[in-house]
Structures are given as structure tokens and as C-alpha cells.
mmCIF file of C-alpha atoms and ligand atoms in Angstrom:
data_model
loop_
_atom_site.group_PDB
_atom_site.id
_atom_site.type_symbol
_atom_site.label_atom_id
_atom_site.label_comp_id
_atom_site.label_asym_id
_atom_site.label_seq_id
_atom_site.Cartn_x
_atom_site.Cartn_y
_atom_site.Cartn_z
ATOM 1 C CA MET A 1 7.314 -233.096 -38.382
ATOM 2 C CA ILE A 2 4.687 -233.362 -35.588
ATOM 3 C CA ILE A 3 0.991 -232.570 -36.071
ATOM 4 C CA VAL A 4 -0.830 -231.638 -32.858
ATOM 5 C CA LEU A 5 -4.624 -232.143 -33.133
ATOM 6 C CA LYS A 6 -7.210 -230.021 -31.352
ATOM 7 C CA PRO A 7 -8.384 -231.508 -27.991
ATOM 8 C CA HIS A 8 -11.003 -234.227 -28.256
ATOM 9 C CA THR A 9 -10.580 -234.748 -31.997
ATOM 10 C CA THR A 10 -12.832 -237.705 -33.091
ATOM 11 C CA GLU A 11 -11.413 -240.982 -34.531
ATOM 12 C CA GLU A 12 -12.950 -240.058 -37.825
ATOM 13 C CA ASN A 13 -11.132 -236.791 -37.988
ATOM 14 C CA ILE A 14 -7.826 -238.330 -36.824
ATOM 15 C CA THR A 15 -8.073 -240.830 -39.695
ATOM 16 C CA ARG A 16 -8.754 -237.989 -42.176
ATOM 17 C CA VAL A 17 -5.655 -236.135 -41.066
ATOM 18 C CA GLU A 18 -3.619 -239.366 -41.056
ATOM 19 C CA ASN A 19 -4.653 -240.022 -44.640
ATOM 20 C CA LEU A 20 -3.805 -236.482 -45.556
ATOM 21 C CA VAL A 21 -0.219 -237.130 -44.290
ATOM 22 C CA LYS A 22 -0.070 -240.435 -46.196
ATOM 23 C CA THR A 23 -1.004 -238.817 -49.481
ATOM 24 C CA ARG A 24 2.228 -236.741 -49.090
ATOM 25 C CA GLY A 25 4.210 -240.006 -49.073
ATOM 26 C CA LEU A 26 4.874 -240.089 -45.346
ATOM 27 C CA ASP A 27 4.246 -242.687 -42.698
ATOM 28 C CA THR A 28 2.516 -241.873 -39.434
ATOM 29 C CA HIS A 29 2.944 -242.679 -35.730
ATOM 30 C CA ILE A 30 -0.069 -241.749 -33.644
ATOM 31 C CA VAL A 31 0.194 -240.881 -29.995
ATOM 32 C CA ARG A 32 -3.152 -240.758 -28.072
ATOM 33 C CA GLY A 33 -3.240 -238.820 -24.833
ATOM 34 C CA THR A 34 -6.298 -238.344 -22.591
ATOM 35 C CA GLU A 35 -7.210 -235.122 -24.374
ATOM 36 C CA MET A 36 -4.779 -234.558 -27.078
ATOM 37 C CA THR A 37 -3.658 -236.636 -30.082
ATOM 38 C CA ILE A 38 -0.370 -236.111 -31.838
ATOM 39 C CA ILE A 39 0.576 -237.522 -35.229
ATOM 40 C CA GLY A 40 4.266 -237.990 -35.888
ATOM 41 C CA CYS A 41 5.184 -237.840 -39.585
ATOM 42 C CA ILE A 42 7.906 -240.284 -40.688
ATOM 43 C CA GLY A 43 9.855 -239.753 -43.834
ATOM 44 C CA ASP A 44 11.412 -236.796 -45.711
ATOM 45 C CA THR A 45 9.456 -233.774 -44.575
ATOM 46 C CA THR A 46 12.015 -231.227 -45.842
ATOM 47 C CA LEU A 47 9.948 -230.465 -48.977
ATOM 48 C CA ILE A 48 6.587 -230.195 -47.163
ATOM 49 C CA ASP A 49 5.145 -226.915 -46.020
ATOM 50 C CA PRO A 50 3.696 -227.451 -42.584
ATOM 51 C CA ARG A 51 1.035 -224.763 -43.067
ATOM 52 C CA LEU A 52 -0.688 -227.056 -45.576
ATOM 53 C CA PHE A 53 -1.736 -229.351 -42.738
ATOM 54 C CA GLU A 54 -2.829 -226.375 -40.633
ATOM 55 C CA VAL A 55 -5.611 -225.789 -43.120
ATOM 56 C CA ASP A 56 -7.401 -228.849 -41.749
ATOM 57 C CA SER A 57 -10.054 -227.846 -39.108
ATOM 58 C CA SER A 58 -8.885 -230.590 -36.650
ATOM 59 C CA VAL A 59 -5.282 -229.480 -36.667
ATOM 60 C CA ASP A 60 -4.114 -227.220 -33.841
ATOM 61 C CA LYS A 61 -0.411 -226.747 -34.858
ATOM 62 C CA VAL A 62 2.291 -228.292 -36.909
ATOM 63 C CA MET A 63 5.974 -228.312 -35.929
ATOM 64 C CA HIS A 64 9.065 -229.177 -37.848
ATOM 65 C CA VAL A 65 11.395 -231.198 -35.695
ATOM 66 C CA GLN A 66 14.080 -231.285 -38.382
ATOM 67 C CA GLU A 67 15.748 -228.358 -40.041
ATOM 68 C CA PRO A 68 14.667 -227.529 -43.630
ATOM 69 C CA TYR A 69 18.198 -227.970 -44.899
ATOM 70 C CA LYS A 70 19.921 -231.309 -45.643
ATOM 71 C CA LEU A 71 23.181 -230.919 -47.471
ATOM 72 C CA ALA A 72 24.486 -228.302 -45.159
ATOM 73 C CA ASN A 73 23.172 -230.027 -42.047
ATOM 74 C CA ARG A 74 25.633 -231.510 -39.552
ATOM 75 C CA ALA A 75 23.132 -234.135 -38.600
ATOM 76 C CA PHE A 76 23.639 -235.711 -42.038
ATOM 77 C CA HIS A 77 27.340 -235.003 -42.247
ATOM 78 C CA PRO A 78 28.855 -235.101 -38.795
ATOM 79 C CA GLU A 79 32.555 -234.460 -39.826
ATOM 80 C CA ASN A 80 33.683 -230.967 -40.347
ATOM 81 C CA SER A 81 34.078 -230.041 -43.992
ATOM 82 C CA VAL A 82 37.443 -228.968 -45.256
ATOM 83 C CA ILE A 83 37.322 -226.622 -48.232
ATOM 84 C CA ASP A 84 40.422 -226.427 -50.303
ATOM 85 C CA VAL A 85 40.845 -223.086 -52.093
ATOM 86 C CA SER A 86 43.722 -223.511 -54.530
ATOM 87 C CA GLY A 87 45.758 -225.203 -51.757
ATOM 88 C CA VAL A 88 44.607 -222.976 -48.867
ATOM 89 C CA LYS A 89 42.414 -225.021 -46.557
ATOM 90 C CA PHE A 90 39.485 -223.838 -44.426
ATOM 91 C CA GLY A 91 37.840 -225.888 -41.714
ATOM 92 C CA ASP A 92 38.684 -228.743 -39.251
ATOM 93 C CA GLY A 93 41.577 -226.922 -37.740
ATOM 94 C CA HIS A 94 42.709 -225.232 -40.900
ATOM 95 C CA MET A 95 42.594 -221.480 -41.024
ATOM 96 C CA GLY A 96 42.474 -219.223 -44.131
ATOM 97 C CA LEU A 97 43.860 -215.723 -43.591
ATOM 98 C CA ILE A 98 42.336 -213.424 -46.272
ATOM 99 C CA ALA A 99 43.527 -209.857 -46.405
ATOM 100 C CA GLY A 100 43.645 -206.911 -48.870
ATOM 101 C CA PRO A 101 41.948 -203.699 -49.782
ATOM 102 C CA CYS A 102 38.185 -203.173 -49.936
ATOM 103 C CA SER A 103 38.458 -202.245 -53.588
ATOM 104 C CA VAL A 104 40.969 -202.720 -56.357
ATOM 105 C CA GLU A 105 42.087 -199.214 -57.187
ATOM 106 C CA SER A 106 45.293 -199.800 -59.223
ATOM 107 C CA PHE A 107 47.941 -202.439 -59.940
ATOM 108 C CA GLU A 108 50.554 -200.682 -57.723
ATOM 109 C CA GLN A 109 48.098 -200.334 -54.780
ATOM 110 C CA VAL A 110 47.011 -204.018 -54.842
ATOM 111 C CA LEU A 111 50.570 -205.240 -55.376
ATOM 112 C CA GLU A 112 51.946 -203.159 -52.477
ATOM 113 C CA VAL A 113 49.174 -204.354 -50.070
ATOM 114 C CA ALA A 114 49.496 -207.979 -51.364
ATOM 115 C CA LYS A 115 53.202 -208.175 -50.682
ATOM 116 C CA ALA A 116 52.807 -206.624 -47.243
ATOM 117 C CA VAL A 117 50.000 -208.932 -46.143
ATOM 118 C CA LYS A 118 51.784 -211.956 -47.483
ATOM 119 C CA ASP A 119 54.860 -211.066 -45.482
ATOM 120 C CA ALA A 120 52.671 -210.674 -42.485
ATOM 121 C CA GLY A 121 51.395 -214.263 -42.984
ATOM 122 C CA ALA A 122 48.173 -213.939 -45.009
ATOM 123 C CA ASN A 123 47.582 -216.780 -47.371
ATOM 124 C CA MET A 124 44.853 -215.223 -49.608
ATOM 125 C CA LEU A 125 44.257 -211.850 -51.211
ATOM 126 C CA ARG A 126 40.973 -210.007 -51.294
ATOM 127 C CA GLY A 127 39.928 -206.995 -53.338
ATOM 128 C CA GLY A 128 36.681 -205.852 -54.789
ATOM 129 C CA ALA A 129 36.472 -205.292 -58.568
ATOM 130 C CA PHE A 130 32.619 -205.127 -58.661
ATOM 131 C CA LYS A 131 31.446 -203.093 -55.691
ATOM 132 C CA PRO A 132 27.979 -203.143 -54.196
ATOM 133 C CA ARG A 133 27.714 -199.518 -53.029
ATOM 134 C CA THR A 134 24.716 -197.903 -51.324
ATOM 135 C CA SER A 135 25.068 -194.757 -53.444
ATOM 136 C CA PRO A 136 25.222 -194.791 -57.242
ATOM 137 C CA TYR A 137 27.571 -191.869 -57.008
ATOM 138 C CA SER A 138 30.172 -193.858 -54.979
ATOM 139 C CA PHE A 139 33.140 -195.590 -56.629
ATOM 140 C CA GLN A 140 31.628 -198.708 -58.191
ATOM 141 C CA GLY A 141 34.873 -200.643 -58.698
ATOM 142 C CA LEU A 142 37.061 -201.075 -61.823
ATOM 143 C CA GLY A 143 35.075 -204.144 -62.972
ATOM 144 C CA LEU A 144 36.871 -206.461 -65.334
ATOM 145 C CA GLU A 145 39.901 -204.253 -65.348
ATOM 146 C CA GLY A 146 40.043 -204.723 -61.492
ATOM 147 C CA LEU A 147 39.791 -208.507 -61.967
ATOM 148 C CA ASP A 148 42.732 -208.422 -64.369
ATOM 149 C CA ILE A 149 44.759 -206.429 -61.741
ATOM 150 C CA LEU A 150 43.948 -209.121 -59.143
ATOM 151 C CA CYS A 151 45.122 -211.862 -61.554
ATOM 152 C CA ALA A 152 48.333 -210.010 -62.290
ATOM 153 C CA VAL A 153 49.013 -209.552 -58.555
ATOM 154 C CA LYS A 154 48.293 -213.261 -58.032
ATOM 155 C CA GLU A 155 50.757 -214.051 -60.750
ATOM 156 C CA GLU A 156 53.427 -211.910 -58.971
ATOM 157 C CA THR A 157 52.752 -212.979 -55.352
ATOM 158 C CA GLY A 158 51.270 -216.459 -55.664
ATOM 159 C CA LEU A 159 48.355 -215.530 -53.378
ATOM 160 C CA PRO A 160 44.985 -217.005 -54.440
ATOM 161 C CA ILE A 161 42.308 -214.334 -54.850
ATOM 162 C CA VAL A 162 38.854 -213.826 -53.515
ATOM 163 C CA THR A 163 36.562 -211.249 -55.009
ATOM 164 C CA GLU A 164 32.825 -210.477 -55.186
ATOM 165 C CA LEU A 165 30.483 -211.649 -57.977
ATOM 166 C CA MET A 166 27.377 -209.542 -58.226
ATOM 167 C CA SER A 167 25.936 -210.619 -61.556
ATOM 168 C CA PRO A 168 25.522 -213.982 -63.339
ATOM 169 C CA GLN A 169 26.753 -212.144 -66.389
ATOM 170 C CA TYR A 170 30.386 -212.728 -65.181
ATOM 171 C CA LEU A 171 30.012 -216.316 -63.980
ATOM 172 C CA ASP A 172 32.300 -217.703 -66.646
ATOM 173 C CA VAL A 173 35.096 -215.276 -66.213
ATOM 174 C CA PHE A 174 34.994 -215.683 -62.385
ATOM 175 C CA ASN A 175 34.961 -219.426 -62.797
ATOM 176 C CA GLU A 176 38.050 -219.214 -64.919
ATOM 177 C CA LYS A 177 40.031 -216.623 -62.891
ATOM 178 C CA VAL A 178 38.843 -216.399 -59.285
ATOM 179 C CA ASP A 179 39.988 -218.868 -56.640
ATOM 180 C CA LEU A 180 37.139 -218.179 -54.183
ATOM 181 C CA ILE A 181 33.958 -216.488 -55.388
ATOM 182 C CA GLN A 182 32.506 -214.118 -52.790
ATOM 183 C CA ILE A 183 28.724 -213.581 -52.625
ATOM 184 C CA GLY A 184 28.236 -210.396 -50.718
ATOM 185 C CA ALA A 185 25.772 -209.670 -47.863
ATOM 186 C CA ARG A 186 23.390 -207.890 -50.190
ATOM 187 C CA ASN A 187 23.126 -210.847 -52.514
ATOM 188 C CA MET A 188 22.844 -213.558 -49.914
ATOM 189 C CA GLN A 189 19.214 -214.045 -50.885
ATOM 190 C CA ASN A 190 19.623 -213.429 -54.671
ATOM 191 C CA PHE A 191 18.344 -216.965 -55.325
ATOM 192 C CA ASP A 192 18.798 -216.870 -59.069
ATOM 193 C CA LEU A 193 22.458 -215.981 -58.567
ATOM 194 C CA LEU A 194 22.816 -218.680 -55.853
ATOM 195 C CA LYS A 195 21.399 -221.318 -58.165
ATOM 196 C CA GLN A 196 23.792 -220.432 -60.975
ATOM 197 C CA LEU A 197 26.743 -221.164 -58.607
ATOM 198 C CA GLY A 198 26.101 -224.868 -58.954
ATOM 199 C CA GLN A 199 27.634 -224.564 -62.424
ATOM 200 C CA VAL A 200 31.003 -223.294 -61.216
ATOM 201 C CA LYS A 201 33.864 -225.431 -59.990
ATOM 202 C CA ARG A 202 35.257 -222.741 -57.631
ATOM 203 C CA PRO A 203 34.460 -222.664 -53.905
ATOM 204 C CA ILE A 204 32.018 -219.987 -52.676
ATOM 205 C CA LEU A 205 32.402 -217.527 -49.775
ATOM 206 C CA LEU A 206 28.792 -216.820 -48.702
ATOM 207 C CA LYS A 207 28.516 -213.671 -46.600
ATOM 208 C CA ARG A 208 25.665 -213.338 -44.108
ATOM 209 C CA GLY A 209 22.919 -211.014 -45.164
ATOM 210 C CA LEU A 210 22.561 -207.779 -43.252
ATOM 211 C CA ASN A 211 19.479 -209.068 -41.412
ATOM 212 C CA ALA A 212 19.615 -212.803 -42.064
ATOM 213 C CA THR A 213 18.837 -215.396 -39.364
ATOM 214 C CA TYR A 214 21.103 -218.398 -39.116
ATOM 215 C CA GLU A 215 18.488 -220.501 -40.881
ATOM 216 C CA GLU A 216 18.089 -218.148 -43.730
ATOM 217 C CA TRP A 217 21.861 -217.954 -44.141
ATOM 218 C CA ILE A 218 22.203 -221.825 -44.075
ATOM 219 C CA MET A 219 19.321 -222.077 -46.552
ATOM 220 C CA SER A 220 21.187 -219.893 -48.873
ATOM 221 C CA ALA A 221 24.217 -222.186 -48.594
ATOM 222 C CA GLU A 222 21.775 -225.018 -49.257
ATOM 223 C CA TYR A 223 20.687 -223.373 -52.506
ATOM 224 C CA ILE A 224 24.311 -223.412 -53.718
ATOM 225 C CA MET A 225 24.871 -226.917 -52.477
ATOM 226 C CA ALA A 226 21.610 -228.243 -53.939
ATOM 227 C CA SER A 227 22.452 -226.775 -57.304
ATOM 228 C CA GLY A 228 25.652 -228.807 -57.445
ATOM 229 C CA ASN A 229 28.445 -226.977 -55.674
ATOM 230 C CA GLU A 230 29.091 -228.198 -52.093
ATOM 231 C CA ASN A 231 32.194 -226.146 -51.557
ATOM 232 C CA VAL A 232 30.698 -223.364 -49.486
ATOM 233 C CA ILE A 233 32.418 -221.289 -46.707
ATOM 234 C CA LEU A 234 30.188 -219.086 -44.580
ATOM 235 C CA CYS A 235 31.316 -215.608 -43.634
ATOM 236 C CA GLU A 236 29.910 -213.725 -40.577
ATOM 237 C CA ARG A 237 30.321 -209.989 -41.337
ATOM 238 C CA GLY A 238 28.029 -208.408 -38.712
ATOM 239 C CA ILE A 239 24.290 -207.821 -38.693
ATOM 240 C CA ARG A 240 22.078 -204.710 -38.452
ATOM 241 C CA THR A 241 21.044 -203.890 -34.882
ATOM 242 C CA PHE A 242 19.614 -200.750 -33.192
ATOM 243 C CA GLU A 243 23.158 -199.631 -32.397
ATOM 244 C CA THR A 244 24.367 -196.909 -34.736
ATOM 245 C CA PHE A 245 27.882 -196.253 -33.264
ATOM 246 C CA THR A 246 29.261 -199.300 -35.096
ATOM 247 C CA ARG A 247 28.521 -200.081 -38.714
ATOM 248 C CA ASN A 248 27.112 -203.452 -37.797
ATOM 249 C CA THR A 249 27.128 -205.727 -34.767
ATOM 250 C CA LEU A 250 29.560 -208.692 -34.981
ATOM 251 C CA ASP A 251 27.652 -211.847 -34.021
ATOM 252 C CA LEU A 252 30.366 -213.976 -32.477
ATOM 253 C CA GLN A 253 27.730 -216.424 -31.334
ATOM 254 C CA SER A 254 27.293 -217.385 -34.960
ATOM 255 C CA ILE A 255 30.542 -219.332 -34.925
ATOM 256 C CA PRO A 256 29.548 -221.927 -32.270
ATOM 257 C CA VAL A 257 25.926 -221.913 -33.386
ATOM 258 C CA LEU A 258 26.892 -222.696 -36.969
ATOM 259 C CA ARG A 259 29.426 -225.199 -35.857
ATOM 260 C CA LYS A 260 26.516 -227.045 -34.262
ATOM 261 C CA LYS A 261 24.126 -226.679 -37.176
ATOM 262 C CA THR A 262 26.356 -227.244 -40.128
ATOM 263 C CA HIS A 263 29.647 -228.849 -41.111
ATOM 264 C CA LEU A 264 30.731 -225.915 -43.294
ATOM 265 C CA PRO A 265 33.672 -223.728 -42.307
ATOM 266 C CA VAL A 266 32.930 -220.223 -40.836
ATOM 267 C CA VAL A 267 35.139 -217.247 -41.589
ATOM 268 C CA VAL A 268 34.770 -213.945 -39.793
ATOM 269 C CA ASP A 269 35.099 -210.461 -41.379
ATOM 270 C CA PRO A 270 35.527 -207.969 -38.435
ATOM 271 C CA SER A 271 36.186 -205.086 -40.896
ATOM 272 C CA HIS A 272 32.645 -204.827 -42.256
ATOM 273 C CA ALA A 273 31.210 -205.570 -38.873
ATOM 274 C CA GLY A 274 32.588 -202.753 -36.796
ATOM 275 C CA GLY A 275 33.384 -200.317 -39.594
ATOM 276 C CA LYS A 276 36.270 -198.848 -37.549
ATOM 277 C CA TRP A 277 39.889 -199.973 -37.882
ATOM 278 C CA TRP A 278 40.461 -199.991 -34.108
ATOM 279 C CA LEU A 279 37.709 -202.530 -33.623
ATOM 280 C CA VAL A 280 39.319 -204.989 -36.008
ATOM 281 C CA GLU A 281 42.027 -206.252 -33.751
ATOM 282 C CA PRO A 282 39.988 -207.161 -30.654
ATOM 283 C CA MET A 283 37.107 -208.679 -32.722
ATOM 284 C CA ALA A 284 39.524 -210.711 -34.913
ATOM 285 C CA LYS A 285 41.126 -212.191 -31.737
ATOM 286 C CA ALA A 286 37.731 -212.893 -30.260
ATOM 287 C CA ALA A 287 36.659 -214.656 -33.480
ATOM 288 C CA VAL A 288 39.600 -216.923 -33.497
ATOM 289 C CA ALA A 289 39.240 -217.720 -29.821
ATOM 290 C CA ALA A 290 35.551 -218.604 -30.515
ATOM 291 C CA GLY A 291 36.684 -221.080 -33.234
ATOM 292 C CA ALA A 292 36.552 -219.199 -36.523
ATOM 293 C CA ASP A 293 38.052 -221.129 -39.467
ATOM 294 C CA GLY A 294 39.461 -217.960 -41.013
ATOM 295 C CA LEU A 295 39.541 -214.170 -41.030
ATOM 296 C CA MET A 296 38.837 -211.746 -43.867
ATOM 297 C CA ILE A 297 40.401 -208.355 -43.089
ATOM 298 C CA GLU A 298 40.592 -205.161 -45.046
ATOM 299 C CA VAL A 299 44.165 -203.743 -45.325
ATOM 300 C CA HIS A 300 45.122 -200.613 -47.249
ATOM 301 C CA ASN A 301 48.520 -199.016 -47.763
ATOM 302 C CA ASN A 302 46.947 -195.552 -47.536
ATOM 303 C CA PRO A 303 43.606 -195.822 -45.777
ATOM 304 C CA GLU A 304 43.157 -192.021 -45.604
ATOM 305 C CA CYS A 305 42.900 -191.981 -49.343
ATOM 306 C CA ALA A 306 41.049 -195.286 -49.962
ATOM 307 C CA LEU A 307 38.196 -195.178 -52.493
ATOM 308 C CA CYS A 308 36.017 -197.337 -50.250
ATOM 309 C CA ASP A 309 36.096 -198.321 -46.556
ATOM 310 C CA GLY A 310 39.259 -196.523 -45.499
ATOM 311 C CA ALA A 311 37.899 -196.014 -41.993
ATOM 312 C CA GLN A 312 37.819 -199.742 -41.322
ATOM 313 C CA SER A 313 41.027 -200.642 -43.103
ATOM 314 C CA LEU A 314 44.223 -201.586 -41.237
ATOM 315 C CA LYS A 315 47.604 -200.349 -42.217
ATOM 316 C CA PRO A 316 49.993 -203.221 -43.074
ATOM 317 C CA GLU A 317 52.007 -202.798 -39.848
ATOM 318 C CA LYS A 318 48.834 -203.127 -37.766
ATOM 319 C CA TYR A 319 47.790 -206.177 -39.718
ATOM 320 C CA GLU A 320 51.167 -207.822 -39.067
ATOM 321 C CA ALA A 321 50.948 -207.175 -35.335
ATOM 322 C CA LEU A 322 47.449 -208.569 -35.286
ATOM 323 C CA LEU A 323 48.392 -211.754 -37.083
ATOM 324 C CA ARG A 324 51.196 -212.371 -34.543
ATOM 325 C CA GLN A 325 48.636 -212.483 -31.754
ATOM 326 C CA VAL A 326 46.033 -214.265 -33.793
ATOM 327 C CA LYS A 327 48.456 -217.097 -34.472
ATOM 328 C CA GLU A 328 49.044 -217.586 -30.687
ATOM 329 C CA ILE A 329 45.373 -217.691 -29.966
ATOM 330 C CA ALA A 330 44.841 -220.082 -32.892
ATOM 331 C CA GLN A 331 47.407 -222.419 -31.452
ATOM 332 C CA VAL A 332 45.616 -222.479 -28.092
ATOM 333 C CA VAL A 333 42.349 -223.405 -29.760
ATOM 334 C CA GLY A 334 44.046 -226.181 -31.830
ATOM 335 C CA LYS A 335 44.291 -224.645 -35.333
ATOM 336 C CA VAL A 336 47.017 -225.379 -37.787
ATOM 337 C CA PHE A 337 48.336 -223.145 -40.533
HETATM 338 C C1 PEP B 1 33.179 -206.705 -49.132
HETATM 339 O O1 PEP B 1 33.581 -207.706 -48.540
HETATM 340 O O2 PEP B 1 33.780 -206.077 -49.942
HETATM 341 C C2 PEP B 1 31.758 -206.372 -48.896
HETATM 342 C C3 PEP B 1 31.107 -205.499 -49.717
HETATM 343 O O3 PEP B 1 31.235 -206.966 -47.799
HETATM 344 P P1 PEP B 1 29.669 -207.193 -47.466
HETATM 345 O O4 PEP B 1 29.009 -207.885 -48.549
HETATM 346 O O5 PEP B 1 29.784 -208.114 -46.194
HETATM 347 O O6 PEP B 1 29.079 -205.889 -47.088
HETATM 348 MN MN1 MN B 2 34.700 -203.092 -47.820
#
């Protein structure tokens, strides 16, 4: 952190600010220019709110030179993290291929889709049992019954499962049964929920909030990590922009940006980004080319009749064709399966 003092600050005032910094447990390094004086703060400044120093009448501005996150920060953990989800690896060249319906509708539906995506090459099954819907009149998911269906299909196919947790009420049952616990876009900043995730042994798939900056998103990962669970995978799923033709705008830049800022794997969900099935293939390919550590794609055996997100769901044949191309691109960018 750097404190820039107002021009021509007196020695007395410089000393006062310096002492203020020292009372916070930090050391100082003073740089005196002809007009300006700058105080460099040395030590752990992550827990200090820079605005506190701005209250002093001699202080012009305060700048953080270090990010406010530590555990997720690549600076303190230069190697790529590899997150192992029941044998499926994400990160450092490993790609997870997650596919399945938006919502669990019935055992037969999930089983049919799961078999098809497994044959196509997927290594993990998705399906929402608890659904965060905009309208209270829309299908809300089958709840615990849906979770049991996912477990039964896992039993049958061997595919590990990922599903969304919306309430701490189900923490224990998710910890017991779900291989990868998804925190949805709408709950990315549900800090109470995030803090509880430190108590689970399962890895977490943290989706980007609808209007979250990179830093806000990483800070949410930091919440989970600081509470004791360092197995976090980030998932880009598009952000709100002024464009209304697509559901959201897929921010492909997030992949290289997050690669620079954090060591955590980044998965891309092109289905919720575009909201249209025909956008999934080009965006999935672009995501892999840009270095994504995995893909999460909605696939439905009968999208026309889906209870949720049919318009953005691929039919199994389309998913298979997509994966064939994705694997070629993945090889070019040095991924292994
Ligand atoms: C989902 O993956 O089912 C979902 C609801 O996604 P998001 O939280 O990204 O909207
Ligand atoms: Mn969906």
C-alpha cells in the first residue's frame, strides 16, 4: 500500500501519518520528492481499509499495490492448482467435461442423457435438483428427490455428479452425496453460504455472479478458501451487458485474466452465457482455445419439452460432434484427458 501525501506536507504531519501507519503494525519507507512525499507501507496490508488513512488531512490518496486476496493469489502460489473431483482432474492441462440437463426431471431422463454424454466423452454429470428460478411460478426442481435421482444415475454410469447448493440447510447431505458442489451465479456473494463451505470436504464450483468483477469473483473464492476449503474451481457463465439478443455475454477474456491473477482452474459454461443452443458450439471451442480447464454444457434428450433452459440445451448428437472438435483444439493447446 502506498500513501501519497498532499504537496508540501510538513515534517510534523509526515511523522503523524507515519505513526498512524505504524500503529497498524506496518513498517514504512518514505520517499521525499521536491513537492510530494510518498509513504510506502511494508507488511500485510490485506486486512487494512485504505480509506482509513484518507481521513487524515495530510493524505491525498491511498493505493493498494497488492490484491486483497491471498490464498487464491497466483503471486503466493505460482503453480497451477489441480483440483481432483472424485478422480476427474481440473487444471494444469487437465480438463473436466461436465454435461447434463439443466434440471433433474426424472430418473429416465437423467439416465438417458448421462449415458449419451458419457459415450460422447463427458467425464462428469450435471443436473439441477434445487433450481434458482427468476419466477416463483417456474419449475423449482425436484429437491432432495432430484438429488437421489442423480445419485442413482451416478451408481449406474459411474459419472461423478455436480449440482447446485442454494441453502446451508442441505450442506451435510451435499457433503455426503455430491462430488462437486456448485454455487450458482445468484449466490456468488451469499457470504454466509460461502463461509459454511469451509466445513465440507467436497470441491466447489463457484460460478461468476451476473455482474461480478474479476476481483469480486476471486474474493468469493477467497471466502471459501479462508474458511478452510481450498478446492475451488471458477466457472465463467457470462455476465450482464447492454446486449439483449443473447442471455448474457460470455467473457472469454476472463480465462487469461484469471490465469494471471489466480492459480485456480477456470471452467466455462457457454450454455448459460448465450442462452441459445447454436451459440454453444462456437463459444465452447473458443473457450478451450483460450485455455479453459473444462466445459460445463447443458444437454437434454428432448429440449423442446425441457422444464428449464431447453432453448440453450444441446441434443446428445450435437454434444458428441462438439466434443470431437473440442478434443482436437484441446490437444493443440496442450491439454490432456
Ligand atoms: C445452472 O448451472 O444450472 C445455473 C442456474 O447457472 P447460473 O447460476 O450460472 O445461472
Ligand atoms: Mn440451466
